[in-house]
mmCIF file of C-alpha atoms in Angstrom:
data_model
loop_
_atom_site.group_PDB
_atom_site.id
_atom_site.type_symbol
_atom_site.label_atom_id
_atom_site.label_comp_id
_atom_site.label_asym_id
_atom_site.label_seq_id
_atom_site.Cartn_x
_atom_site.Cartn_y
_atom_site.Cartn_z
ATOM 1 C CA UNK A 256 20.183 26.567 20.459
ATOM 2 C CA UNK A 257 20.430 26.661 16.841
ATOM 3 C CA UNK A 258 19.562 29.853 14.702
ATOM 4 C CA UNK A 259 16.107 29.081 12.975
ATOM 5 C CA UNK A 260 15.930 30.814 9.681
ATOM 6 C CA UNK A 261 12.750 32.157 7.858
ATOM 7 C CA UNK A 262 10.465 31.975 11.304
ATOM 8 C CA UNK A 263 8.324 34.455 12.972
ATOM 9 C CA UNK A 264 9.295 35.408 16.772
ATOM 10 C CA UNK A 265 6.166 33.566 17.758
ATOM 11 C CA UNK A 266 7.057 30.562 16.550
ATOM 12 C CA UNK A 267 10.790 30.641 17.771
ATOM 13 C CA UNK A 268 9.559 31.305 21.199
ATOM 14 C CA UNK A 269 7.103 28.225 20.850
ATOM 15 C CA UNK A 270 10.527 26.506 19.900
ATOM 16 C CA UNK A 271 12.120 27.837 22.565
ATOM 17 C CA UNK A 272 9.449 26.799 25.396
ATOM 18 C CA UNK A 273 9.268 23.310 23.910
ATOM 19 C CA UNK A 274 12.633 22.850 24.641
ATOM 20 C CA UNK A 275 11.767 23.913 28.266
ATOM 21 C CA UNK A 276 9.459 21.140 28.491
ATOM 22 C CA UNK A 277 6.238 23.516 28.350
ATOM 23 C CA UNK A 278 4.482 20.721 26.811
ATOM 24 C CA UNK A 279 3.519 21.903 23.016
ATOM 25 C CA UNK A 280 2.134 19.881 20.638
ATOM 26 C CA UNK A 281 4.938 19.528 17.913
ATOM 27 C CA UNK A 282 5.287 18.081 14.557
ATOM 28 C CA UNK A 283 8.167 18.096 12.185
ATOM 29 C CA UNK A 284 8.961 20.149 9.589
ATOM 30 C CA UNK A 285 11.778 20.591 7.147
ATOM 31 C CA UNK A 286 12.972 24.311 6.695
ATOM 32 C CA UNK A 287 16.380 25.969 6.012
ATOM 33 C CA UNK A 288 19.252 25.372 8.327
ATOM 34 C CA UNK A 289 16.840 22.885 10.395
ATOM 35 C CA UNK A 290 15.763 19.375 9.298
ATOM 36 C CA UNK A 291 13.503 17.980 10.382
ATOM 37 C CA UNK A 292 12.829 20.873 12.343
ATOM 38 C CA UNK A 293 9.828 20.950 15.417
ATOM 39 C CA UNK A 294 7.362 23.985 15.217
ATOM 40 C CA UNK A 295 4.147 24.215 16.949
ATOM 41 C CA UNK A 296 0.875 22.337 15.825
ATOM 42 C CA UNK A 297 -0.922 25.621 15.598
ATOM 43 C CA UNK A 298 1.560 27.238 13.654
ATOM 44 C CA UNK A 299 -0.128 29.694 11.304
ATOM 45 C CA UNK A 300 0.566 27.767 7.967
ATOM 46 C CA UNK A 301 -0.561 24.940 8.874
ATOM 47 C CA UNK A 302 -3.534 23.590 6.675
ATOM 48 C CA UNK A 303 -6.871 23.068 8.194
ATOM 49 C CA UNK A 304 -8.564 19.951 8.865
ATOM 50 C CA UNK A 305 -11.610 19.425 6.458
ATOM 51 C CA UNK A 306 -14.993 19.488 8.495
ATOM 52 C CA UNK A 307 -17.062 15.715 8.708
ATOM 53 C CA UNK A 308 -19.459 17.130 6.191
ATOM 54 C CA UNK A 309 -16.446 17.918 3.423
ATOM 55 C CA UNK A 310 -15.111 15.396 0.764
ATOM 56 C CA UNK A 311 -11.615 14.524 1.866
ATOM 57 C CA UNK A 312 -8.976 16.218 -0.722
ATOM 58 C CA UNK A 313 -6.537 13.101 -1.887
ATOM 59 C CA UNK A 314 -3.510 12.746 -3.068
ATOM 60 C CA UNK A 315 -1.816 9.109 -4.439
ATOM 61 C CA UNK A 316 1.686 8.744 -4.894
ATOM 62 C CA UNK A 317 3.296 6.183 -7.141
ATOM 63 C CA UNK A 318 -0.061 6.231 -8.320
ATOM 64 C CA UNK A 319 0.405 4.106 -11.654
ATOM 65 C CA UNK A 320 1.203 0.861 -9.834
ATOM 66 C CA UNK A 321 -0.876 -2.293 -9.896
ATOM 67 C CA UNK A 322 -3.130 -0.471 -6.982
ATOM 68 C CA UNK A 323 -3.464 3.036 -7.429
ATOM 69 C CA UNK A 324 -5.554 3.511 -11.072
ATOM 70 C CA UNK A 325 -7.943 1.479 -9.185
ATOM 71 C CA UNK A 326 -8.133 3.007 -5.631
ATOM 72 C CA UNK A 327 -8.414 6.491 -7.896
ATOM 73 C CA UNK A 328 -11.432 5.248 -9.388
ATOM 74 C CA UNK A 329 -13.392 3.980 -6.460
ATOM 75 C CA UNK A 330 -12.211 7.055 -4.386
ATOM 76 C CA UNK A 331 -13.674 9.441 -7.258
ATOM 77 C CA UNK A 332 -16.599 7.899 -7.245
ATOM 78 C CA UNK A 333 -17.162 8.539 -3.492
ATOM 79 C CA UNK A 334 -15.837 11.731 -3.261
ATOM 80 C CA UNK A 335 -15.662 13.489 -6.470
ATOM 81 C CA UNK A 336 -13.741 13.292 -9.781
ATOM 82 C CA UNK A 337 -11.944 16.682 -8.567
ATOM 83 C CA UNK A 338 -11.127 15.529 -4.984
ATOM 84 C CA UNK A 339 -8.705 12.869 -6.119
ATOM 85 C CA UNK A 340 -5.243 13.153 -7.536
ATOM 86 C CA UNK A 341 -3.480 10.456 -9.128
ATOM 87 C CA UNK A 342 0.425 10.733 -9.198
ATOM 88 C CA UNK A 343 3.579 9.271 -10.261
ATOM 89 C CA UNK A 344 7.002 10.062 -11.740
ATOM 90 C CA UNK A 345 5.932 8.181 -14.966
ATOM 91 C CA UNK A 346 3.460 9.403 -18.016
ATOM 92 C CA UNK A 347 -0.118 7.650 -17.896
ATOM 93 C CA UNK A 348 -1.771 5.977 -20.384
ATOM 94 C CA UNK A 349 -4.671 8.113 -21.977
ATOM 95 C CA UNK A 350 -7.382 6.437 -20.629
ATOM 96 C CA UNK A 351 -5.684 7.722 -17.095
ATOM 97 C CA UNK A 352 -5.061 11.379 -17.617
ATOM 98 C CA UNK A 353 -8.114 11.880 -19.016
ATOM 99 C CA UNK A 354 -9.898 10.351 -16.384
ATOM 100 C CA UNK A 355 -9.379 12.876 -13.750
ATOM 101 C CA UNK A 356 -6.551 14.711 -12.189
ATOM 102 C CA UNK A 357 -2.699 14.011 -12.712
ATOM 103 C CA UNK A 358 0.665 15.255 -11.879
ATOM 104 C CA UNK A 359 3.675 14.725 -11.776
ATOM 105 C CA UNK A 360 4.931 13.953 -8.222
ATOM 106 C CA UNK A 361 8.587 12.610 -7.185
ATOM 107 C CA UNK A 362 8.399 11.731 -3.465
ATOM 108 C CA UNK A 363 11.878 12.040 -2.956
ATOM 109 C CA UNK A 364 11.745 15.970 -4.172
ATOM 110 C CA UNK A 365 10.388 17.183 -0.216
ATOM 111 C CA UNK A 366 9.703 20.668 -1.546
ATOM 112 C CA UNK A 367 7.712 19.388 -4.790
ATOM 113 C CA UNK A 368 5.407 16.752 -2.579
ATOM 114 C CA UNK A 369 4.964 20.113 -0.231
ATOM 115 C CA UNK A 370 3.985 22.639 -2.930
ATOM 116 C CA UNK A 371 1.287 19.805 -3.972
ATOM 117 C CA UNK A 372 -0.107 19.326 -0.558
ATOM 118 C CA UNK A 373 -0.254 22.865 -0.153
ATOM 119 C CA UNK A 374 -1.775 24.018 -3.308
ATOM 120 C CA UNK A 375 -4.207 21.519 -3.323
ATOM 121 C CA UNK A 376 -5.322 21.093 -0.189
ATOM 122 C CA UNK A 377 -4.693 17.879 0.385
ATOM 123 C CA UNK A 378 -6.284 16.281 3.404
ATOM 124 C CA UNK A 379 -5.778 12.294 2.828
ATOM 125 C CA UNK A 380 -2.691 10.650 1.614
ATOM 126 C CA UNK A 381 -2.198 7.194 0.144
ATOM 127 C CA UNK A 382 1.329 6.515 -0.196
ATOM 128 C CA UNK A 383 1.934 4.034 -2.914
ATOM 129 C CA UNK A 384 5.661 4.694 -4.072
ATOM 130 C CA UNK A 385 7.906 1.459 -3.237
ATOM 131 C CA UNK A 386 10.243 -0.807 -5.327
ATOM 132 C CA UNK A 387 8.438 -4.822 -4.648
ATOM 133 C CA UNK A 388 10.560 -7.850 -3.157
ATOM 134 C CA UNK A 389 11.956 -9.177 -6.081
ATOM 135 C CA UNK A 390 12.689 -5.600 -8.310
ATOM 136 C CA UNK A 391 14.269 -4.217 -4.421
ATOM 137 C CA UNK A 392 16.672 -7.188 -4.030
ATOM 138 C CA UNK A 393 18.003 -6.587 -7.750
ATOM 139 C CA UNK A 394 18.588 -2.590 -6.353
ATOM 140 C CA UNK A 395 18.868 -2.218 -3.069
ATOM 141 C CA UNK A 396 20.319 1.388 -3.108
ATOM 142 C CA UNK A 397 17.352 2.291 -5.242
ATOM 143 C CA UNK A 398 14.844 0.686 -2.707
ATOM 144 C CA UNK A 399 16.489 2.117 -0.003
ATOM 145 C CA UNK A 400 16.080 5.564 -1.486
ATOM 146 C CA UNK A 401 12.158 5.200 -2.556
ATOM 147 C CA UNK A 402 10.980 2.833 0.553
ATOM 148 C CA UNK A 403 12.782 4.705 3.139
ATOM 149 C CA UNK A 404 13.769 8.173 2.400
ATOM 150 C CA UNK A 405 10.713 8.481 0.410
ATOM 151 C CA UNK A 406 8.633 7.651 3.364
ATOM 152 C CA UNK A 407 10.219 10.119 5.575
ATOM 153 C CA UNK A 408 9.574 12.785 3.124
ATOM 154 C CA UNK A 409 5.979 11.849 3.485
ATOM 155 C CA UNK A 410 5.900 11.615 7.032
ATOM 156 C CA UNK A 411 6.925 14.961 7.636
ATOM 157 C CA UNK A 412 4.784 16.586 5.321
ATOM 158 C CA UNK A 413 1.689 14.783 6.439
ATOM 159 C CA UNK A 414 2.283 15.576 10.254
ATOM 160 C CA UNK A 415 3.021 19.112 9.235
ATOM 161 C CA UNK A 416 -0.091 19.375 7.161
ATOM 162 C CA UNK A 417 -2.578 17.410 9.696
ATOM 163 C CA UNK A 418 -3.119 14.744 7.069
ATOM 164 C CA UNK A 419 -4.547 11.514 7.294
ATOM 165 C CA UNK A 420 -2.126 8.908 5.746
ATOM 166 C CA UNK A 421 -2.329 5.644 4.634
ATOM 167 C CA UNK A 422 1.125 3.572 3.846
ATOM 168 C CA UNK A 423 0.175 0.164 2.643
ATOM 169 C CA UNK A 424 2.076 -2.935 4.245
ATOM 170 C CA UNK A 425 2.969 -6.399 3.265
ATOM 171 C CA UNK A 426 3.420 -9.954 3.839
ATOM 172 C CA UNK A 427 6.956 -9.108 3.570
ATOM 173 C CA UNK A 428 6.898 -7.625 6.784
ATOM 174 C CA UNK A 429 7.476 -10.740 8.176
ATOM 175 C CA UNK A 430 10.692 -13.221 8.497
ATOM 176 C CA UNK A 431 11.722 -17.057 8.929
ATOM 177 C CA UNK A 432 11.122 -16.562 12.796
ATOM 178 C CA UNK A 433 7.729 -15.245 12.745
ATOM 179 C CA UNK A 434 4.768 -17.425 13.479
ATOM 180 C CA UNK A 435 3.590 -18.704 9.600
ATOM 181 C CA UNK A 436 0.203 -20.075 10.191
ATOM 182 C CA UNK A 437 -1.367 -18.119 11.281
ATOM 183 C CA UNK A 438 0.462 -14.910 11.132
ATOM 184 C CA UNK A 439 -1.312 -12.395 14.117
ATOM 185 C CA UNK A 440 -0.734 -8.516 13.876
ATOM 186 C CA UNK A 441 1.914 -8.637 16.540
ATOM 187 C CA UNK A 442 4.509 -11.066 16.496
ATOM 188 C CA UNK A 443 8.543 -11.439 16.042
ATOM 189 C CA UNK A 444 9.430 -9.699 12.269
ATOM 190 C CA UNK A 445 12.638 -10.143 11.228
ATOM 191 C CA UNK A 446 12.402 -9.828 6.973
ATOM 192 C CA UNK A 447 15.356 -10.899 4.748
ATOM 193 C CA UNK A 448 14.194 -8.410 2.019
ATOM 194 C CA UNK A 449 15.286 -4.891 1.768
ATOM 195 C CA UNK A 450 11.206 -4.641 0.665
ATOM 196 C CA UNK A 451 10.129 -6.292 4.058
ATOM 197 C CA UNK A 452 12.806 -3.972 6.113
ATOM 198 C CA UNK A 453 11.364 -0.911 4.582
ATOM 199 C CA UNK A 454 7.900 -1.874 5.648
ATOM 200 C CA UNK A 455 8.630 -2.580 9.057
ATOM 201 C CA UNK A 456 10.446 0.606 9.384
ATOM 202 C CA UNK A 457 6.825 2.215 7.490
ATOM 203 C CA UNK A 458 5.042 0.865 10.504
ATOM 204 C CA UNK A 459 6.774 1.291 13.376
ATOM 205 C CA UNK A 460 7.733 5.236 12.182
ATOM 206 C CA UNK A 461 3.933 5.408 11.314
ATOM 207 C CA UNK A 462 3.117 4.613 14.660
ATOM 208 C CA UNK A 463 5.684 6.611 16.385
ATOM 209 C CA UNK A 464 4.716 10.030 14.421
ATOM 210 C CA UNK A 465 1.044 9.222 15.454
ATOM 211 C CA UNK A 466 1.703 8.502 19.500
ATOM 212 C CA UNK A 467 4.186 11.540 19.004
ATOM 213 C CA UNK A 468 2.373 14.130 16.876
ATOM 214 C CA UNK A 469 -0.887 12.717 16.557
ATOM 215 C CA UNK A 470 -0.304 12.040 12.915
ATOM 216 C CA UNK A 471 -3.512 9.782 11.644
ATOM 217 C CA UNK A 472 -1.590 7.070 10.486
ATOM 218 C CA UNK A 473 -2.996 3.905 9.034
ATOM 219 C CA UNK A 474 -1.412 0.744 7.573
ATOM 220 C CA UNK A 475 -2.950 -2.766 6.258
ATOM 221 C CA UNK A 476 -0.599 -5.433 5.466
ATOM 222 C CA UNK A 477 -1.664 -6.714 2.294
ATOM 223 C CA UNK A 478 -1.367 -10.380 1.170
ATOM 224 C CA UNK A 479 -0.782 -10.742 -2.571
ATOM 225 C CA UNK A 480 -2.654 -8.973 -4.718
ATOM 226 C CA UNK A 481 -4.756 -10.437 -7.927
ATOM 227 C CA UNK A 482 -6.330 -8.007 -10.535
ATOM 228 C CA UNK A 483 -6.492 -8.343 -14.049
ATOM 229 C CA UNK A 484 -5.875 -4.631 -15.366
ATOM 230 C CA UNK A 485 -2.535 -4.943 -14.727
ATOM 231 C CA UNK A 486 0.644 -6.707 -15.735
ATOM 232 C CA UNK A 487 3.015 -8.377 -13.202
ATOM 233 C CA UNK A 488 5.399 -5.784 -11.481
ATOM 234 C CA UNK A 489 8.048 -7.706 -9.428
ATOM 235 C CA UNK A 490 6.791 -9.278 -6.512
ATOM 236 C CA UNK A 491 7.052 -12.615 -5.436
ATOM 237 C CA UNK A 492 3.173 -13.152 -5.174
ATOM 238 C CA UNK A 493 2.866 -12.153 -8.783
ATOM 239 C CA UNK A 494 2.763 -15.613 -10.498
ATOM 240 C CA UNK A 495 -0.514 -15.400 -9.294
ATOM 241 C CA UNK A 496 -1.524 -12.806 -11.980
ATOM 242 C CA UNK A 497 0.426 -14.346 -14.681
ATOM 243 C CA UNK A 498 -1.030 -17.525 -14.882
ATOM 244 C CA UNK A 499 -4.305 -16.107 -16.096
ATOM 245 C CA UNK A 500 -2.334 -14.287 -18.635
ATOM 246 C CA UNK A 501 -0.306 -16.877 -19.962
ATOM 247 C CA UNK A 502 -3.141 -19.504 -19.857
ATOM 248 C CA UNK A 503 -5.219 -16.933 -22.030
ATOM 249 C CA UNK A 504 -2.008 -15.974 -24.853
ATOM 250 C CA UNK A 505 -0.161 -19.897 -24.968
ATOM 251 C CA UNK A 506 -1.468 -21.904 -22.911
ATOM 252 C CA UNK A 507 1.378 -22.691 -20.939
ATOM 253 C CA UNK A 508 2.490 -21.478 -17.684
ATOM 254 C CA UNK A 509 5.985 -21.700 -16.179
ATOM 255 C CA UNK A 510 5.813 -21.411 -12.300
ATOM 256 C CA UNK A 511 9.064 -19.586 -10.357
ATOM 257 C CA UNK A 512 7.623 -21.278 -7.252
ATOM 258 C CA UNK A 513 7.367 -24.524 -5.813
ATOM 259 C CA UNK A 514 3.649 -26.079 -6.226
ATOM 260 C CA UNK A 515 3.541 -26.646 -2.841
ATOM 261 C CA UNK A 516 4.133 -22.791 -1.945
ATOM 262 C CA UNK A 517 1.001 -21.672 0.274
ATOM 263 C CA UNK A 518 0.657 -17.733 0.774
ATOM 264 C CA UNK A 519 -2.283 -15.314 1.486
ATOM 265 C CA UNK A 520 -3.918 -13.702 -1.144
ATOM 266 C CA UNK A 521 -6.665 -11.422 -2.263
ATOM 267 C CA UNK A 522 -8.570 -9.672 -5.195
ATOM 268 C CA UNK A 523 -8.275 -6.406 -5.684
ATOM 269 C CA UNK A 524 -11.488 -5.454 -5.310
ATOM 270 C CA UNK A 525 -11.224 -6.589 -1.817
ATOM 271 C CA UNK A 526 -8.290 -4.556 -1.143
ATOM 272 C CA UNK A 527 -9.584 -1.647 -2.798
ATOM 273 C CA UNK A 528 -12.589 -1.642 -0.012
ATOM 274 C CA UNK A 529 -10.494 -2.989 2.581
ATOM 275 C CA UNK A 530 -8.381 0.147 2.059
ATOM 276 C CA UNK A 531 -11.407 2.515 1.920
ATOM 277 C CA UNK A 532 -13.188 0.976 4.864
ATOM 278 C CA UNK A 533 -10.108 1.513 7.501
ATOM 279 C CA UNK A 534 -9.610 5.223 6.480
ATOM 280 C CA UNK A 535 -13.429 6.174 7.051
ATOM 281 C CA UNK A 536 -13.112 4.044 10.192
ATOM 282 C CA UNK A 537 -13.208 6.350 13.524
ATOM 283 C CA UNK A 538 -10.027 6.622 15.253
ATOM 284 C CA UNK A 539 -11.559 5.591 18.262
ATOM 285 C CA UNK A 540 -12.327 2.201 16.644
ATOM 286 C CA UNK A 541 -8.938 1.635 15.920
ATOM 287 C CA UNK A 542 -6.958 -0.661 18.298
ATOM 288 C CA UNK A 543 -3.567 -0.806 16.445
ATOM 289 C CA UNK A 544 -2.253 1.812 13.469
ATOM 290 C CA UNK A 545 -1.172 -1.671 11.610
ATOM 291 C CA UNK A 546 -3.788 -4.211 10.739
ATOM 292 C CA UNK A 547 -3.489 -7.695 8.752
ATOM 293 C CA UNK A 548 -6.357 -8.426 6.565
ATOM 294 C CA UNK A 549 -6.720 -11.588 4.100
ATOM 295 C CA UNK A 550 -9.102 -13.013 2.262
ATOM 296 C CA UNK A 551 -7.987 -16.416 0.872
ATOM 297 C CA UNK A 552 -4.495 -18.828 0.852
ATOM 298 C CA UNK A 553 -3.644 -21.144 -1.819
ATOM 299 C CA UNK A 554 -0.638 -22.818 -3.685
ATOM 300 C CA UNK A 555 0.306 -22.461 -7.147
ATOM 301 C CA UNK A 556 -0.943 -26.161 -7.764
ATOM 302 C CA UNK A 557 -4.344 -25.094 -6.158
ATOM 303 C CA UNK A 558 -4.659 -22.262 -8.206
ATOM 304 C CA UNK A 559 -3.402 -24.052 -11.625
ATOM 305 C CA UNK A 560 -6.145 -26.768 -10.840
ATOM 306 C CA UNK A 561 -8.668 -23.883 -10.284
ATOM 307 C CA UNK A 562 -7.473 -22.211 -13.712
ATOM 308 C CA UNK A 563 -7.567 -25.386 -15.802
ATOM 309 C CA UNK A 564 -11.271 -25.987 -15.010
ATOM 310 C CA UNK A 565 -11.715 -22.865 -17.326
ATOM 311 C CA UNK A 566 -8.278 -23.581 -19.731
ATOM 312 C CA UNK A 567 -7.879 -27.796 -19.467
ATOM 313 C CA UNK A 568 -4.993 -28.014 -21.972
ATOM 314 C CA UNK A 569 -2.973 -25.640 -19.654
ATOM 315 C CA UNK A 570 0.619 -27.126 -19.258
ATOM 316 C CA UNK A 571 1.983 -25.416 -15.915
ATOM 317 C CA UNK A 572 5.783 -26.424 -15.248
ATOM 318 C CA UNK A 573 7.931 -25.684 -12.111
ATOM 319 C CA UNK A 574 11.697 -23.867 -12.935
ATOM 320 C CA UNK A 575 11.669 -22.522 -9.058
ATOM 321 C CA UNK A 576 13.651 -19.219 -8.671
ATOM 322 C CA UNK A 577 16.049 -19.877 -5.515
ATOM 323 C CA UNK A 578 15.670 -15.963 -4.748
ATOM 324 C CA UNK A 579 12.023 -15.552 -4.639
ATOM 325 C CA UNK A 580 11.117 -18.709 -3.229
ATOM 326 C CA UNK A 581 13.458 -18.186 -0.310
ATOM 327 C CA UNK A 582 11.355 -14.868 0.221
ATOM 328 C CA UNK A 583 7.833 -16.762 -0.329
ATOM 329 C CA UNK A 584 9.217 -19.357 2.334
ATOM 330 C CA UNK A 585 9.876 -16.751 4.733
ATOM 331 C CA UNK A 586 6.513 -15.220 4.317
ATOM 332 C CA UNK A 587 3.421 -16.399 6.245
ATOM 333 C CA UNK A 588 1.019 -18.804 4.752
ATOM 334 C CA UNK A 589 -2.089 -17.776 6.474
ATOM 335 C CA UNK A 590 -3.219 -14.100 7.984
ATOM 336 C CA UNK A 591 -4.731 -13.854 11.297
ATOM 337 C CA UNK A 592 -6.783 -10.562 10.350
ATOM 338 C CA UNK A 593 -9.254 -10.808 13.325
ATOM 339 C CA UNK A 594 -8.596 -7.474 14.549
ATOM 340 C CA UNK A 595 -9.512 -5.911 11.422
ATOM 341 C CA UNK A 596 -13.025 -8.078 11.217
ATOM 342 C CA UNK A 597 -13.506 -6.896 14.866
ATOM 343 C CA UNK A 598 -12.595 -3.545 15.159
ATOM 344 C CA UNK A 599 -13.681 -2.136 11.897
ATOM 345 C CA UNK A 600 -15.913 -5.224 10.369
ATOM 346 C CA UNK A 601 -13.890 -6.056 7.651
ATOM 347 C CA UNK A 602 -15.044 -8.960 5.285
ATOM 348 C CA UNK A 603 -13.915 -10.437 2.111
ATOM 349 C CA UNK A 604 -16.222 -11.141 -1.116
ATOM 350 C CA UNK A 605 -13.859 -13.249 -3.100
ATOM 351 C CA UNK A 606 -12.998 -16.722 -2.499
ATOM 352 C CA UNK A 607 -10.459 -18.926 -4.946
ATOM 353 C CA UNK A 608 -13.360 -19.948 -7.408
ATOM 354 C CA UNK A 609 -14.759 -16.568 -7.290
ATOM 355 C CA UNK A 610 -11.251 -14.949 -7.950
ATOM 356 C CA UNK A 611 -10.781 -17.188 -10.962
ATOM 357 C CA UNK A 612 -14.426 -16.733 -12.137
ATOM 358 C CA UNK A 613 -13.939 -13.105 -12.175
ATOM 359 C CA UNK A 614 -10.383 -12.934 -13.695
ATOM 360 C CA UNK A 615 -11.724 -14.992 -16.695
ATOM 361 C CA UNK A 616 -14.928 -12.957 -17.027
ATOM 362 C CA UNK A 617 -12.618 -9.494 -17.163
ATOM 363 C CA UNK A 618 -9.543 -10.766 -19.300
ATOM 364 C CA UNK A 619 -12.686 -11.542 -21.708
ATOM 365 C CA UNK A 620 -13.719 -15.078 -23.739
ATOM 366 C CA UNK A 621 -11.252 -16.760 -25.721
ATOM 367 C CA UNK A 622 -10.996 -20.116 -27.622
ATOM 368 C CA UNK A 623 -9.104 -21.936 -24.723
ATOM 369 C CA UNK A 624 -11.419 -21.454 -22.107
ATOM 370 C CA UNK A 625 -13.993 -23.672 -21.719
ATOM 371 C CA UNK A 626 -16.930 -23.431 -19.336
ATOM 372 C CA UNK A 627 -16.561 -24.696 -15.996
ATOM 373 C CA UNK A 628 -18.328 -27.718 -14.829
#
């Protein structure tokens, strides 16, 4: 057995006992000389689980992406401003910085992450740091580091400190051999992008850590997410955000997918609501650790027709990007989210007409916009 440094005699004895098959519950921990290392789950340096009457202490990684800021706003309203810490490696805008606690956190820096969790007594962690589909294909080594190595850091820290961990997954976790219409929670998953591969890896590792170490891992497979307060971030479904900005600014939109490419979509408010609901759901209600969620499914042509009710002169052209089209063609056309609706009463609020109305209401009045019929 290798020498374990910086452990007290009691912990060393527990390690030896577990190696002899004594049934001690273990969690992964990184330390000098052993990485990852296993110690008993009742080791003295474990943070205490918050009581049911207390609010969770929340950390959001990758918080300056499409979803993090909105999630922080929702969670701060529910749990209190100072109980939710937003983090990223980029400098936030003033309105984000002054809206609540913000810190620098690099998910590839294990020591820094661990210090953040310990010093701030974190109990819930939302892990949003990731490179999306198209961006990931342009830089596979970076996507592998961020999406996989970063995830391993998060899993080890979450298990060590008994956190409730949320990691989002995606329609990109499926591939061309998956059933596409509809796609169930459990089926063949053979994605063809590093983003999709990393998300399948996250789903399986999270489930493994739940079974092996008791980690309270929760995961939702998001469809394409549409929001008005963020710019497209390189995802294959981001055309459904870009069309609104282009309609407002120029009245011309060039789509990189075929007009008949059907994909599941969701308005951001539904996405954030589902995320909070699954995190608050009683553990005994969950029959699985990764769920599909869905709200609507449409094609670029159907979306354009709905947008043209507000901007009749909108000119739409199609210049297909073969890389992104191939990605979209391997993804689900519709999600079967019946398990989420049964287990924790998931219900969406926004269909396509409500989505378009809300987007234009948020973006504000413009001379191009006509009243909908």
